[in-house]
Amino acid sequence: MPIKIKKVKFLKSASSVSGFPQYSYPEFAFMGRSNVGKSSLINMVTGQKSLVKVGSKPGVTKTINFFLLNDKISLADLPGFGYAKLPGNIRKTFLPLIKDYIKIRDNLKLGFLLVDIRREPAGFEKDIITFLSEEEIPTAIIATKCDKLSKNKIMHSVKTIAVNLEIDAESIFVTSSHSGLGRNEMLNLIEEYS
Ligand code: GTP
Ligand code: MG
């Protein structure tokens, strides 16, 4: 049985390490390119309509936003990387912030690395996987926006992503924030790694 969400609250935003909340609750990070659907997925997983602001324009999340579930599980929404239309100085600050976050965050239990089901992962995703594995933090690959493709195409894309990232296709989670696909599986992961 996946955990029941009784209470969800937004805690704070941080644009540098000094702003991170100081607690030891198990934490789960949502990472991925800008516009991949991180904020939408947090809303979907927590069962909230608009806990997190979702972008009509990409590049909405510019800080790390922390949320608390049931007063004991922490979720971190990380800024998206690589949205070309953001000014270069903003774009460039994100990767070091994400890297610092992964390095310093002792309570980080699992990284959710989001990949759009219609895109092939590239350098950014590989960098994140490397940062996480250097810190020995488990990673779950989450394919997003699966409502956009047919079942057959999803299977095909999952295989492509798996080959690209050199992981098992079975270890990729198929999700859709619009349909709720994959919600229980993600809640189970959160429970398992808490
Ligand atoms: P940044 O904060 O810019 O890094 O983006 P993000 O990764 O938080 O993405 P966000 O949740 O803001 O979603 C970006 C766009 O994708 C929005 O227009 C969403 O409505 C759309 N979107 C997110 N998830 C899904 C999904 O599961 N299916 C579909 N069809 N669209 C989605
Ligand atoms: Mg966002």
mmCIF file of C-alpha atoms and ligand atoms in Angstrom:
data_model
loop_
_atom_site.group_PDB
_atom_site.id
_atom_site.type_symbol
_atom_site.label_atom_id
_atom_site.label_comp_id
_atom_site.label_asym_id
_atom_site.label_seq_id
_atom_site.Cartn_x
_atom_site.Cartn_y
_atom_site.Cartn_z
ATOM 1 C CA MET A 1 0.000 0.000 0.000
ATOM 2 C CA PRO A 2 1.427 3.394 -0.932
ATOM 3 C CA ILE A 3 1.663 5.954 1.853
ATOM 4 C CA LYS A 4 -1.424 8.030 2.517
ATOM 5 C CA ILE A 5 -0.886 11.744 2.163
ATOM 6 C CA LYS A 6 -2.581 13.501 5.028
ATOM 7 C CA LYS A 7 -0.840 16.803 5.011
ATOM 8 C CA VAL A 8 1.252 18.734 2.489
ATOM 9 C CA LYS A 9 2.869 22.050 3.008
ATOM 10 C CA PHE A 10 5.240 24.365 1.206
ATOM 11 C CA LEU A 11 8.190 25.182 3.451
ATOM 12 C CA LYS A 12 10.544 27.506 1.687
ATOM 13 C CA SER A 13 12.529 28.424 -1.402
ATOM 14 C CA ALA A 14 16.293 28.586 -1.464
ATOM 15 C CA SER A 15 18.628 29.950 -4.081
ATOM 16 C CA SER A 16 21.807 28.808 -2.333
ATOM 17 C CA VAL A 17 23.003 26.192 0.137
ATOM 18 C CA SER A 18 22.668 28.597 3.066
ATOM 19 C CA GLY A 19 18.924 28.726 2.499
ATOM 20 C CA PHE A 20 18.304 24.970 2.683
ATOM 21 C CA PRO A 21 16.072 23.926 5.582
ATOM 22 C CA GLN A 22 17.996 22.312 8.412
ATOM 23 C CA TYR A 23 16.293 19.056 9.218
ATOM 24 C CA SER A 24 16.934 15.371 8.798
ATOM 25 C CA TYR A 25 13.612 14.264 7.320
ATOM 26 C CA PRO A 26 14.180 11.888 4.409
ATOM 27 C CA GLU A 27 14.257 13.975 1.251
ATOM 28 C CA PHE A 28 13.359 13.222 -2.373
ATOM 29 C CA ALA A 29 14.556 15.482 -5.156
ATOM 30 C CA PHE A 30 12.764 16.134 -8.428
ATOM 31 C CA MET A 31 15.331 16.883 -11.093
ATOM 32 C CA GLY A 32 15.266 17.333 -14.814
ATOM 33 C CA ARG A 33 15.342 19.769 -17.666
ATOM 34 C CA SER A 34 13.212 22.827 -17.652
ATOM 35 C CA ASN A 35 9.642 22.087 -18.745
ATOM 36 C CA VAL A 36 10.004 18.315 -18.213
ATOM 37 C CA GLY A 37 7.157 18.398 -15.680
ATOM 38 C CA LYS A 38 8.814 18.426 -12.220
ATOM 39 C CA SER A 39 6.390 20.828 -10.590
ATOM 40 C CA SER A 40 3.381 19.125 -12.172
ATOM 41 C CA LEU A 41 4.602 15.764 -10.930
ATOM 42 C CA ILE A 42 4.956 17.044 -7.362
ATOM 43 C CA ASN A 43 1.384 18.277 -7.537
ATOM 44 C CA MET A 44 0.245 14.927 -8.924
ATOM 45 C CA VAL A 45 2.149 12.759 -6.446
ATOM 46 C CA THR A 46 1.015 14.815 -3.461
ATOM 47 C CA GLY A 47 -2.541 14.965 -4.781
ATOM 48 C CA GLN A 48 -2.589 18.771 -4.769
ATOM 49 C CA LYS A 49 -3.964 20.790 -7.636
ATOM 50 C CA SER A 50 -1.637 23.723 -7.342
ATOM 51 C CA LEU A 51 0.822 23.286 -4.502
ATOM 52 C CA VAL A 52 3.604 24.075 -6.933
ATOM 53 C CA LYS A 53 3.413 26.631 -9.651
ATOM 54 C CA VAL A 54 3.403 25.015 -13.057
ATOM 55 C CA GLY A 55 4.826 26.901 -15.979
ATOM 56 C CA SER A 56 2.885 28.058 -18.921
ATOM 57 C CA LYS A 57 6.337 29.316 -19.812
ATOM 58 C CA PRO A 58 9.332 27.049 -19.127
ATOM 59 C CA GLY A 59 11.928 28.130 -16.630
ATOM 60 C CA VAL A 60 9.404 28.908 -13.930
ATOM 61 C CA THR A 61 11.249 27.294 -11.037
ATOM 62 C CA LYS A 62 14.408 29.282 -10.353
ATOM 63 C CA THR A 63 15.064 28.205 -6.785
ATOM 64 C CA ILE A 64 14.981 24.928 -4.874
ATOM 65 C CA ASN A 65 11.541 24.667 -3.314
ATOM 66 C CA PHE A 66 11.030 22.452 -0.286
ATOM 67 C CA PHE A 67 7.775 20.763 0.713
ATOM 68 C CA LEU A 68 6.881 18.606 3.676
ATOM 69 C CA LEU A 69 4.563 15.589 3.504
ATOM 70 C CA ASN A 70 2.828 14.351 6.643
ATOM 71 C CA ASP A 71 5.311 16.413 8.690
ATOM 72 C CA LYS A 72 8.051 13.854 8.053
ATOM 73 C CA ILE A 73 8.973 13.516 4.381
ATOM 74 C CA SER A 74 10.672 16.269 2.432
ATOM 75 C CA LEU A 75 10.344 16.909 -1.300
ATOM 76 C CA ALA A 76 12.645 19.255 -3.178
ATOM 77 C CA ASP A 77 11.646 20.766 -6.522
ATOM 78 C CA LEU A 78 14.866 21.703 -8.289
ATOM 79 C CA PRO A 79 15.203 24.341 -10.971
ATOM 80 C CA GLY A 80 15.093 23.083 -14.499
ATOM 81 C CA PHE A 81 18.228 23.137 -16.507
ATOM 82 C CA GLY A 82 18.811 24.258 -20.023
ATOM 83 C CA TYR A 83 15.912 26.366 -21.055
ATOM 84 C CA ALA A 84 17.476 28.334 -23.869
ATOM 85 C CA LYS A 85 15.317 31.424 -23.562
ATOM 86 C CA LEU A 86 16.386 32.258 -20.032
ATOM 87 C CA PRO A 87 19.199 34.798 -19.849
ATOM 88 C CA GLY A 88 22.571 33.058 -19.808
ATOM 89 C CA ASN A 89 23.485 34.250 -16.339
ATOM 90 C CA ILE A 90 20.378 32.631 -14.834
ATOM 91 C CA ARG A 91 20.724 29.462 -16.879
ATOM 92 C CA LYS A 92 24.313 28.922 -15.852
ATOM 93 C CA THR A 93 23.709 29.204 -12.118
ATOM 94 C CA PHE A 94 21.508 26.136 -11.987
ATOM 95 C CA LEU A 95 23.969 23.317 -12.595
ATOM 96 C CA PRO A 96 26.363 24.351 -9.784
ATOM 97 C CA LEU A 97 23.378 24.805 -7.448
ATOM 98 C CA ILE A 98 22.088 21.324 -8.292
ATOM 99 C CA LYS A 99 25.569 19.884 -7.884
ATOM 100 C CA ASP A 100 26.040 21.598 -4.506
ATOM 101 C CA TYR A 101 22.630 20.420 -3.420
ATOM 102 C CA ILE A 102 23.419 16.762 -4.240
ATOM 103 C CA LYS A 103 26.794 17.007 -2.532
ATOM 104 C CA ILE A 104 25.720 18.648 0.653
ATOM 105 C CA ARG A 105 22.265 17.272 1.305
ATOM 106 C CA ASP A 106 22.834 14.447 3.786
ATOM 107 C CA ASN A 107 19.140 13.618 4.105
ATOM 108 C CA LEU A 108 18.693 13.125 0.339
ATOM 109 C CA LYS A 109 17.464 9.537 -0.030
ATOM 110 C CA LEU A 110 16.534 9.277 -3.676
ATOM 111 C CA GLY A 111 16.801 11.404 -6.776
ATOM 112 C CA PHE A 112 13.923 11.357 -9.226
ATOM 113 C CA LEU A 113 15.453 12.186 -12.568
ATOM 114 C CA LEU A 114 12.676 13.185 -14.934
ATOM 115 C CA VAL A 115 12.952 12.589 -18.647
ATOM 116 C CA ASP A 116 10.319 13.584 -21.188
ATOM 117 C CA ILE A 117 9.079 10.346 -22.791
ATOM 118 C CA ARG A 118 9.386 11.978 -26.223
ATOM 119 C CA ARG A 119 13.016 13.100 -25.829
ATOM 120 C CA GLU A 120 16.343 11.389 -25.748
ATOM 121 C CA PRO A 121 18.308 12.173 -22.611
ATOM 122 C CA ALA A 122 21.612 13.897 -23.172
ATOM 123 C CA GLY A 123 24.520 15.521 -21.329
ATOM 124 C CA PHE A 124 22.467 17.094 -18.570
ATOM 125 C CA GLU A 125 20.809 13.829 -17.531
ATOM 126 C CA LYS A 126 24.134 12.024 -17.632
ATOM 127 C CA ASP A 127 25.752 14.717 -15.474
ATOM 128 C CA ILE A 128 22.990 14.366 -12.892
ATOM 129 C CA ILE A 129 23.336 10.576 -12.839
ATOM 130 C CA THR A 130 27.081 10.984 -12.333
ATOM 131 C CA PHE A 131 26.666 13.523 -9.508
ATOM 132 C CA LEU A 132 24.162 11.257 -7.744
ATOM 133 C CA SER A 133 26.249 8.128 -8.118
ATOM 134 C CA GLU A 134 29.367 9.941 -6.866
ATOM 135 C CA GLU A 135 27.444 10.673 -3.675
ATOM 136 C CA GLU A 136 25.997 7.140 -3.642
ATOM 137 C CA ILE A 137 22.444 8.406 -3.887
ATOM 138 C CA PRO A 138 20.012 6.055 -5.589
ATOM 139 C CA THR A 139 18.318 7.396 -8.705
ATOM 140 C CA ALA A 140 14.937 6.587 -10.207
ATOM 141 C CA ILE A 141 14.372 7.535 -13.837
ATOM 142 C CA ILE A 142 10.892 8.922 -14.305
ATOM 143 C CA ALA A 143 9.498 9.205 -17.813
ATOM 144 C CA THR A 144 7.034 12.120 -17.878
ATOM 145 C CA LYS A 145 4.112 13.194 -20.077
ATOM 146 C CA CYS A 146 3.295 9.614 -21.106
ATOM 147 C CA ASP A 147 -0.274 10.679 -21.919
ATOM 148 C CA LYS A 148 1.222 12.179 -25.072
ATOM 149 C CA LEU A 149 2.093 8.779 -26.605
ATOM 150 C CA SER A 150 0.372 5.477 -27.352
ATOM 151 C CA LYS A 151 1.297 2.380 -25.317
ATOM 152 C CA ASN A 152 3.458 1.001 -28.109
ATOM 153 C CA LYS A 153 5.326 4.235 -28.533
ATOM 154 C CA ILE A 154 5.862 4.480 -24.781
ATOM 155 C CA MET A 155 7.480 1.034 -24.760
ATOM 156 C CA HIS A 156 9.682 1.968 -27.673
ATOM 157 C CA SER A 157 10.741 5.262 -26.048
ATOM 158 C CA VAL A 158 11.439 3.599 -22.712
ATOM 159 C CA LYS A 159 13.836 1.233 -24.472
ATOM 160 C CA THR A 160 15.566 4.117 -26.227
ATOM 161 C CA ILE A 161 15.972 6.020 -22.951
ATOM 162 C CA ALA A 162 17.292 2.881 -21.234
ATOM 163 C CA VAL A 163 19.897 2.240 -23.932
ATOM 164 C CA ASN A 164 20.900 5.879 -23.891
ATOM 165 C CA LEU A 165 21.353 6.006 -20.110
ATOM 166 C CA GLU A 166 22.763 2.449 -19.945
ATOM 167 C CA ILE A 167 20.157 1.211 -17.473
ATOM 168 C CA ASP A 168 17.467 -1.511 -17.463
ATOM 169 C CA ALA A 169 14.211 -0.587 -19.190
ATOM 170 C CA GLU A 170 12.381 -2.120 -16.182
ATOM 171 C CA SER A 171 13.852 0.501 -13.899
ATOM 172 C CA ILE A 172 12.190 3.380 -15.745
ATOM 173 C CA PHE A 173 8.914 4.597 -14.237
ATOM 174 C CA VAL A 174 6.218 5.633 -16.649
ATOM 175 C CA THR A 175 4.148 8.601 -15.450
ATOM 176 C CA SER A 176 1.652 11.246 -16.448
ATOM 177 C CA SER A 177 0.701 14.176 -14.272
ATOM 178 C CA HIS A 178 -2.424 14.587 -16.339
ATOM 179 C CA SER A 179 -3.759 11.054 -15.894
ATOM 180 C CA GLY A 180 -2.130 10.160 -12.564
ATOM 181 C CA LEU A 181 -0.244 7.258 -14.170
ATOM 182 C CA GLY A 182 2.628 6.088 -11.956
ATOM 183 C CA ARG A 183 1.469 7.864 -8.808
ATOM 184 C CA ASN A 184 1.278 4.751 -6.623
ATOM 185 C CA GLU A 185 4.641 3.548 -7.849
ATOM 186 C CA MET A 186 6.245 6.855 -6.895
ATOM 187 C CA LEU A 187 4.585 6.862 -3.490
ATOM 188 C CA ASN A 188 5.847 3.327 -2.974
ATOM 189 C CA LEU A 189 9.374 4.452 -3.819
ATOM 190 C CA ILE A 190 9.060 7.304 -1.331
ATOM 191 C CA GLU A 191 7.941 4.894 1.347
ATOM 192 C CA GLU A 192 10.631 2.365 0.531
ATOM 193 C CA TYR A 193 13.471 4.894 0.692
ATOM 194 C CA SER A 194 12.207 6.947 3.662
HETATM 195 P P1 GTP B 1 10.535 24.355 -14.815
HETATM 196 O O1 GTP B 1 9.991 24.815 -13.500
HETATM 197 O O2 GTP B 1 10.533 25.383 -15.869
HETATM 198 O O3 GTP B 1 11.840 23.691 -14.696
HETATM 199 O O4 GTP B 1 9.492 23.270 -15.432
HETATM 200 P P2 GTP B 1 8.921 21.954 -14.734
HETATM 201 O O5 GTP B 1 9.836 20.818 -15.020
HETATM 202 O O6 GTP B 1 8.566 22.218 -13.319
HETATM 203 O O7 GTP B 1 7.611 21.701 -15.607
HETATM 204 P P3 GTP B 1 6.096 22.083 -15.267
HETATM 205 O O8 GTP B 1 5.539 21.149 -14.252
HETATM 206 O O9 GTP B 1 6.006 23.539 -15.017
HETATM 207 O O10 GTP B 1 5.385 21.699 -16.648
HETATM 208 C C1 GTP B 1 5.775 22.290 -17.865
HETATM 209 C C2 GTP B 1 4.654 22.164 -18.887
HETATM 210 O O11 GTP B 1 4.402 20.784 -19.193
HETATM 211 C C3 GTP B 1 3.321 22.718 -18.391
HETATM 212 O O12 GTP B 1 2.691 23.345 -19.469
HETATM 213 C C4 GTP B 1 2.541 21.476 -17.968
HETATM 214 O O13 GTP B 1 1.153 21.625 -18.050
HETATM 215 C C5 GTP B 1 3.048 20.437 -18.947
HETATM 216 N N1 GTP B 1 2.990 19.078 -18.341
HETATM 217 C C6 GTP B 1 3.543 18.706 -17.182
HETATM 218 N N2 GTP B 1 3.301 17.400 -16.913
HETATM 219 C C7 GTP B 1 2.556 16.930 -17.948
HETATM 220 C C8 GTP B 1 1.973 15.657 -18.255
HETATM 221 O O14 GTP B 1 2.079 14.650 -17.542
HETATM 222 N N3 GTP B 1 1.309 15.571 -19.437
HETATM 223 C C9 GTP B 1 1.173 16.626 -20.298
HETATM 224 N N4 GTP B 1 0.512 16.426 -21.418
HETATM 225 N N5 GTP B 1 1.696 17.846 -20.024
HETATM 226 C C10 GTP B 1 2.375 18.010 -18.870
HETATM 227 MG MG MG B 2 8.945 23.854 -12.083
#
